[in-house]
Amino acid sequence: EAGVTQFPSHSVIEKGQTVTLRCDPISGHDNLYWYRRVMGKEIKFLLHFVKESKQDESGMPNNRFLAERTGGTYSTLKVQPAELEDSGVYFCASSQDGWFSGNTIYFGEGSWLTVV
Amino acid sequence: KQEVTQIPAALSVPEGENLVLNCSFTDSAIYNLQWFRQDPGKGLTSLLLIQSSQREQTSGRLNASLDKSSGRSTLYIAASQPGDSATYLCAVRPSTGFQKLVFGTGTRLLVSP
């Protein structure tokens, strides 16, 4: 069974440019999450989808970040325009559970973004 | 606001040693706690998940304990091996806003042959 896959694995862009990160969750997982880790900091929650609906986007840093999940399948996270402080690792994760379950969350290998 | 702290930040041990990694959290209202492993340049691999009603979980040479009332968890690694070298992350799922994980900054472990 395929795990959570993310693309691109690495990206270097200039300040002001746009980058779109893609995540394919594990098949059958309704819950999809985005997290990120910036240099020297802990991993922080960005947002959570249940199927195609945004359940919680309280962690999104500002309106330069836009996440979508078309048809409840894959998700994209767009940063436009990118700033230097956006550099870091963006992790996507998925899980099968509902609110009452303690199922494990599965993480992808991350998209490493460098803004220069 | 839930905060998660991991001590030590880094640990270097010779192969064969038993070791303990510590995780503490400020708010005991959690749904569960999860330990992850991250290899350099890789994603997070779940090691153990402990529900709030549980005291410990075991998988192979790993044992994780949870004391929710005191806001502490430990990850015990028996007979460490060089392949155990990685960063170990602790994350709690709060009872409110329960779909978010709150992570610690991790413990970087190096096991030398």
mmCIF file of C-alpha atoms in Angstrom:
data_model
loop_
_atom_site.group_PDB
_atom_site.id
_atom_site.type_symbol
_atom_site.label_atom_id
_atom_site.label_comp_id
_atom_site.label_asym_id
_atom_site.label_seq_id
_atom_site.Cartn_x
_atom_site.Cartn_y
_atom_site.Cartn_z
ATOM 1 C CA GLU A 1 0.000 0.000 0.000
ATOM 2 C CA ALA A 2 1.384 3.393 -0.983
ATOM 3 C CA GLY A 3 2.064 5.846 1.792
ATOM 4 C CA VAL A 4 1.520 9.586 1.817
ATOM 5 C CA THR A 5 3.348 11.039 -1.153
ATOM 6 C CA GLN A 6 4.452 14.607 -1.600
ATOM 7 C CA PHE A 7 5.750 16.524 -4.596
ATOM 8 C CA PRO A 8 8.152 18.195 -5.106
ATOM 9 C CA SER A 9 10.565 16.797 -2.576
ATOM 10 C CA HIS A 10 12.748 19.882 -2.836
ATOM 11 C CA SER A 11 12.127 23.323 -4.279
ATOM 12 C CA VAL A 12 14.245 26.462 -4.442
ATOM 13 C CA ILE A 13 12.453 29.611 -5.508
ATOM 14 C CA GLU A 14 13.072 33.335 -5.402
ATOM 15 C CA LYS A 15 11.268 35.655 -3.071
ATOM 16 C CA GLY A 16 8.051 36.798 -4.680
ATOM 17 C CA GLN A 17 7.563 33.692 -6.774
ATOM 18 C CA THR A 18 4.788 31.151 -6.400
ATOM 19 C CA VAL A 19 5.175 27.538 -5.351
ATOM 20 C CA THR A 20 2.555 24.808 -5.259
ATOM 21 C CA LEU A 21 3.078 21.728 -3.153
ATOM 22 C CA ARG A 22 1.066 18.607 -3.733
ATOM 23 C CA CYS A 23 0.079 15.806 -1.386
ATOM 24 C CA ASP A 24 -1.512 12.466 -2.168
ATOM 25 C CA PRO A 25 -2.851 10.866 1.007
ATOM 26 C CA ILE A 26 -3.181 7.166 1.663
ATOM 27 C CA SER A 27 -6.109 5.814 -0.284
ATOM 28 C CA GLY A 28 -9.292 5.827 1.776
ATOM 29 C CA HIS A 29 -8.082 8.383 4.288
ATOM 30 C CA ASP A 30 -10.638 11.143 4.612
ATOM 31 C CA ASN A 31 -8.477 13.252 6.928
ATOM 32 C CA LEU A 32 -5.611 15.188 5.424
ATOM 33 C CA TYR A 33 -3.329 17.557 7.312
ATOM 34 C CA TRP A 34 -0.604 20.029 6.470
ATOM 35 C CA TYR A 35 2.176 20.796 8.934
ATOM 36 C CA ARG A 36 5.415 22.671 8.537
ATOM 37 C CA ARG A 37 8.730 22.994 10.274
ATOM 38 C CA VAL A 38 10.752 26.136 9.861
ATOM 39 C CA MET A 39 14.412 26.231 10.805
ATOM 40 C CA GLY A 40 15.053 25.561 14.471
ATOM 41 C CA LYS A 41 11.393 25.381 15.393
ATOM 42 C CA GLU A 42 9.002 22.592 16.174
ATOM 43 C CA ILE A 43 6.608 21.136 13.633
ATOM 44 C CA LYS A 44 3.409 23.173 13.596
ATOM 45 C CA PHE A 45 -0.086 22.473 12.361
ATOM 46 C CA LEU A 46 -1.330 24.419 9.362
ATOM 47 C CA LEU A 47 -4.703 22.982 8.465
ATOM 48 C CA HIS A 48 -6.950 19.950 8.334
ATOM 49 C CA PHE A 49 -9.290 18.672 5.637
ATOM 50 C CA VAL A 50 -12.055 16.161 6.038
ATOM 51 C CA LYS A 51 -12.656 14.996 2.516
ATOM 52 C CA GLU A 52 -12.849 18.209 0.491
ATOM 53 C CA SER A 53 -13.871 20.465 3.384
ATOM 54 C CA LYS A 54 -11.512 22.563 5.459
ATOM 55 C CA GLN A 55 -12.155 21.493 9.029
ATOM 56 C CA ASP A 56 -9.599 23.718 10.693
ATOM 57 C CA GLU A 57 -7.269 26.235 9.084
ATOM 58 C CA SER A 58 -6.300 28.064 12.241
ATOM 59 C CA GLY A 59 -2.624 27.348 11.725
ATOM 60 C CA MET A 60 -2.326 28.994 8.319
ATOM 61 C CA PRO A 61 0.142 31.864 8.836
ATOM 62 C CA ASN A 62 -1.415 34.423 6.501
ATOM 63 C CA ASN A 63 -3.386 34.850 3.299
ATOM 64 C CA ARG A 64 -0.366 34.118 1.118
ATOM 65 C CA PHE A 65 -1.073 30.462 1.817
ATOM 66 C CA LEU A 66 -3.932 28.711 0.054
ATOM 67 C CA ALA A 67 -4.796 25.051 0.463
ATOM 68 C CA GLU A 68 -7.245 23.049 -1.578
ATOM 69 C CA ARG A 69 -8.361 19.465 -1.756
ATOM 70 C CA THR A 70 -10.101 18.757 -4.998
ATOM 71 C CA GLY A 71 -12.757 16.059 -4.808
ATOM 72 C CA GLY A 72 -11.497 14.947 -1.453
ATOM 73 C CA THR A 73 -8.469 13.249 -2.967
ATOM 74 C CA TYR A 74 -5.116 14.983 -3.336
ATOM 75 C CA SER A 75 -4.380 18.366 -1.840
ATOM 76 C CA THR A 76 -2.317 21.348 -2.909
ATOM 77 C CA LEU A 77 -0.741 24.063 -0.821
ATOM 78 C CA LYS A 78 0.120 27.217 -2.715
ATOM 79 C CA VAL A 79 2.367 29.961 -1.400
ATOM 80 C CA GLN A 80 1.985 33.206 -3.316
ATOM 81 C CA PRO A 81 4.076 35.314 -3.139
ATOM 82 C CA ALA A 82 6.732 33.413 -1.247
ATOM 83 C CA GLU A 83 8.761 35.180 1.429
ATOM 84 C CA LEU A 84 12.092 34.225 2.974
ATOM 85 C CA GLU A 85 10.441 33.153 6.238
ATOM 86 C CA ASP A 86 8.387 30.552 4.363
ATOM 87 C CA SER A 87 11.479 28.375 3.986
ATOM 88 C CA GLY A 88 11.147 25.076 5.765
ATOM 89 C CA VAL A 89 9.758 21.606 5.430
ATOM 90 C CA TYR A 90 6.084 21.172 4.628
ATOM 91 C CA PHE A 91 4.671 17.857 5.761
ATOM 92 C CA CYS A 92 1.434 16.327 4.659
ATOM 93 C CA ALA A 93 -0.250 13.644 6.735
ATOM 94 C CA SER A 94 -3.383 11.569 6.537
ATOM 95 C CA SER A 95 -5.467 9.423 8.834
ATOM 96 C CA GLN A 96 -8.517 7.278 8.616
ATOM 97 C CA ASP A 97 -10.094 8.251 11.882
ATOM 98 C CA GLY A 98 -13.046 10.277 12.907
ATOM 99 C CA TRP A 99 -13.028 12.574 15.907
ATOM 100 C CA PHE A 100 -13.463 9.743 18.349
ATOM 101 C CA SER A 101 -10.683 7.513 17.128
ATOM 102 C CA GLY A 102 -7.075 7.399 18.146
ATOM 103 C CA ASN A 103 -5.756 6.046 14.890
ATOM 104 C CA THR A 104 -2.237 6.784 13.882
ATOM 105 C CA ILE A 105 -1.455 9.686 11.609
ATOM 106 C CA TYR A 106 0.798 8.855 8.677
ATOM 107 C CA PHE A 107 3.221 11.465 7.422
ATOM 108 C CA GLY A 108 4.802 11.985 4.046
ATOM 109 C CA GLU A 109 8.489 12.669 3.576
ATOM 110 C CA GLY A 110 7.949 16.383 3.276
ATOM 111 C CA SER A 111 8.487 19.068 0.680
ATOM 112 C CA TRP A 112 11.643 21.014 1.468
ATOM 113 C CA LEU A 113 11.148 24.631 0.419
ATOM 114 C CA THR A 114 13.935 27.182 0.218
ATOM 115 C CA VAL A 115 13.097 30.783 -0.633
ATOM 116 C CA VAL A 116 16.112 32.883 -1.663
ATOM 117 C CA LYS B 1 -1.903 26.917 25.141
ATOM 118 C CA GLN B 2 -0.375 23.452 24.978
ATOM 119 C CA GLU B 3 3.403 23.333 24.891
ATOM 120 C CA VAL B 4 5.542 20.228 24.485
ATOM 121 C CA THR B 5 9.140 20.036 25.630
ATOM 122 C CA GLN B 6 11.648 17.287 24.944
ATOM 123 C CA ILE B 7 14.767 16.679 26.950
ATOM 124 C CA PRO B 8 17.547 16.176 26.124
ATOM 125 C CA ALA B 9 17.781 18.004 22.797
ATOM 126 C CA ALA B 10 20.610 15.696 21.762
ATOM 127 C CA LEU B 11 21.990 12.435 23.077
ATOM 128 C CA SER B 12 25.010 10.378 22.097
ATOM 129 C CA VAL B 13 25.440 6.840 23.438
ATOM 130 C CA PRO B 14 27.493 3.756 22.628
ATOM 131 C CA GLU B 15 25.778 0.787 21.077
ATOM 132 C CA GLY B 16 24.055 -1.539 23.514
ATOM 133 C CA GLU B 17 23.011 1.040 26.072
ATOM 134 C CA ASN B 18 19.475 1.377 27.324
ATOM 135 C CA LEU B 19 18.235 4.932 27.129
ATOM 136 C CA VAL B 20 15.285 7.125 28.029
ATOM 137 C CA LEU B 21 13.922 10.090 26.122
ATOM 138 C CA ASN B 22 11.674 12.504 27.930
ATOM 139 C CA CYS B 23 8.643 14.469 26.826
ATOM 140 C CA SER B 24 6.597 16.861 28.939
ATOM 141 C CA PHE B 25 3.440 18.772 28.116
ATOM 142 C CA THR B 26 1.795 21.667 29.910
ATOM 143 C CA ASP B 27 -1.887 20.765 29.573
ATOM 144 C CA SER B 28 -3.001 17.325 30.717
ATOM 145 C CA ALA B 29 -6.198 17.521 28.656
ATOM 146 C CA ILE B 30 -4.963 15.315 25.858
ATOM 147 C CA TYR B 31 -6.595 12.698 23.691
ATOM 148 C CA ASN B 32 -3.433 10.752 23.010
ATOM 149 C CA LEU B 33 0.318 11.037 22.675
ATOM 150 C CA GLN B 34 2.398 9.762 19.792
ATOM 151 C CA TRP B 35 6.113 9.148 19.408
ATOM 152 C CA PHE B 36 7.650 9.571 15.970
ATOM 153 C CA ARG B 37 11.026 8.967 14.457
ATOM 154 C CA GLN B 38 12.535 11.135 11.744
ATOM 155 C CA ASP B 39 15.596 10.131 9.780
ATOM 156 C CA PRO B 40 17.608 12.915 8.110
ATOM 157 C CA GLY B 41 15.816 14.203 5.024
ATOM 158 C CA LYS B 42 12.917 11.867 5.570
ATOM 159 C CA GLY B 43 9.385 12.052 6.858
ATOM 160 C CA LEU B 44 8.003 11.057 10.211
ATOM 161 C CA THR B 45 7.479 7.437 11.100
ATOM 162 C CA SER B 46 5.037 6.662 13.875
ATOM 163 C CA LEU B 47 6.564 4.481 16.579
ATOM 164 C CA LEU B 48 4.005 4.268 19.347
ATOM 165 C CA LEU B 49 0.606 5.755 20.076
ATOM 166 C CA ILE B 50 -0.688 5.928 23.644
ATOM 167 C CA GLN B 51 -4.302 6.781 24.325
ATOM 168 C CA SER B 52 -5.039 9.025 27.301
ATOM 169 C CA SER B 53 -6.535 6.074 29.182
ATOM 170 C CA GLN B 54 -3.406 3.963 28.735
ATOM 171 C CA ARG B 55 -0.221 3.931 30.803
ATOM 172 C CA GLU B 56 2.183 2.411 28.306
ATOM 173 C CA GLN B 57 2.696 0.854 24.913
ATOM 174 C CA THR B 58 5.413 -1.507 23.746
ATOM 175 C CA SER B 59 6.788 -2.357 20.336
ATOM 176 C CA GLY B 60 9.883 -4.496 20.129
ATOM 177 C CA ARG B 61 12.717 -2.738 21.935
ATOM 178 C CA LEU B 62 10.627 0.377 22.445
ATOM 179 C CA ASN B 63 8.440 1.146 25.424
ATOM 180 C CA ALA B 64 6.541 4.375 25.877
ATOM 181 C CA SER B 65 4.867 5.400 29.102
ATOM 182 C CA LEU B 66 2.351 8.118 29.790
ATOM 183 C CA ASP B 67 1.556 9.904 33.028
ATOM 184 C CA LYS B 68 -1.155 12.274 31.941
ATOM 185 C CA SER B 69 -1.723 13.886 35.314
ATOM 186 C CA SER B 70 1.885 14.985 35.592
ATOM 187 C CA GLY B 71 2.186 15.829 31.906
ATOM 188 C CA ARG B 72 5.001 13.416 31.148
ATOM 189 C CA SER B 73 5.873 10.665 28.741
ATOM 190 C CA THR B 74 9.044 8.661 28.333
ATOM 191 C CA LEU B 75 10.338 6.595 25.451
ATOM 192 C CA TYR B 76 12.588 3.774 26.578
ATOM 193 C CA ILE B 77 14.887 2.186 23.995
ATOM 194 C CA ALA B 78 16.490 -1.079 25.048
ATOM 195 C CA ALA B 79 19.834 -2.306 23.751
ATOM 196 C CA SER B 80 20.341 0.621 21.398
ATOM 197 C CA GLN B 81 21.748 0.048 17.916
ATOM 198 C CA PRO B 82 23.370 2.387 15.375
ATOM 199 C CA GLY B 83 20.231 2.059 13.275
ATOM 200 C CA ASP B 84 18.330 3.781 16.072
ATOM 201 C CA SER B 85 20.142 7.019 15.274
ATOM 202 C CA ALA B 86 17.496 9.565 14.309
ATOM 203 C CA THR B 87 15.463 12.428 15.722
ATOM 204 C CA TYR B 88 12.668 11.342 18.027
ATOM 205 C CA LEU B 89 9.595 13.529 18.239
ATOM 206 C CA CYS B 90 6.818 13.537 20.763
ATOM 207 C CA ALA B 91 3.400 14.921 19.818
ATOM 208 C CA VAL B 92 0.188 15.283 21.784
ATOM 209 C CA ARG B 93 -3.317 15.490 20.475
ATOM 210 C CA PRO B 94 -5.214 17.914 22.734
ATOM 211 C CA SER B 95 -8.735 17.045 23.824
ATOM 212 C CA THR B 96 -9.952 20.270 22.284
ATOM 213 C CA GLY B 97 -8.964 21.063 18.731
ATOM 214 C CA PHE B 98 -8.242 17.379 18.828
ATOM 215 C CA GLN B 99 -7.283 16.970 15.216
ATOM 216 C CA LYS B 100 -4.162 19.032 15.673
ATOM 217 C CA LEU B 101 -0.960 17.505 16.891
ATOM 218 C CA VAL B 102 1.290 19.668 19.045
ATOM 219 C CA PHE B 103 4.911 18.671 18.605
ATOM 220 C CA GLY B 104 8.012 18.989 20.708
ATOM 221 C CA THR B 105 11.295 20.051 19.109
ATOM 222 C CA GLY B 106 12.690 16.537 19.288
ATOM 223 C CA THR B 107 15.663 14.661 20.662
ATOM 224 C CA ARG B 108 18.481 13.946 18.231
ATOM 225 C CA LEU B 109 19.931 10.521 19.052
ATOM 226 C CA LEU B 110 23.271 9.193 17.884
ATOM 227 C CA VAL B 111 24.201 5.605 18.677
ATOM 228 C CA SER B 112 27.828 4.856 17.910
ATOM 229 C CA PRO B 113 29.142 1.365 17.114
#
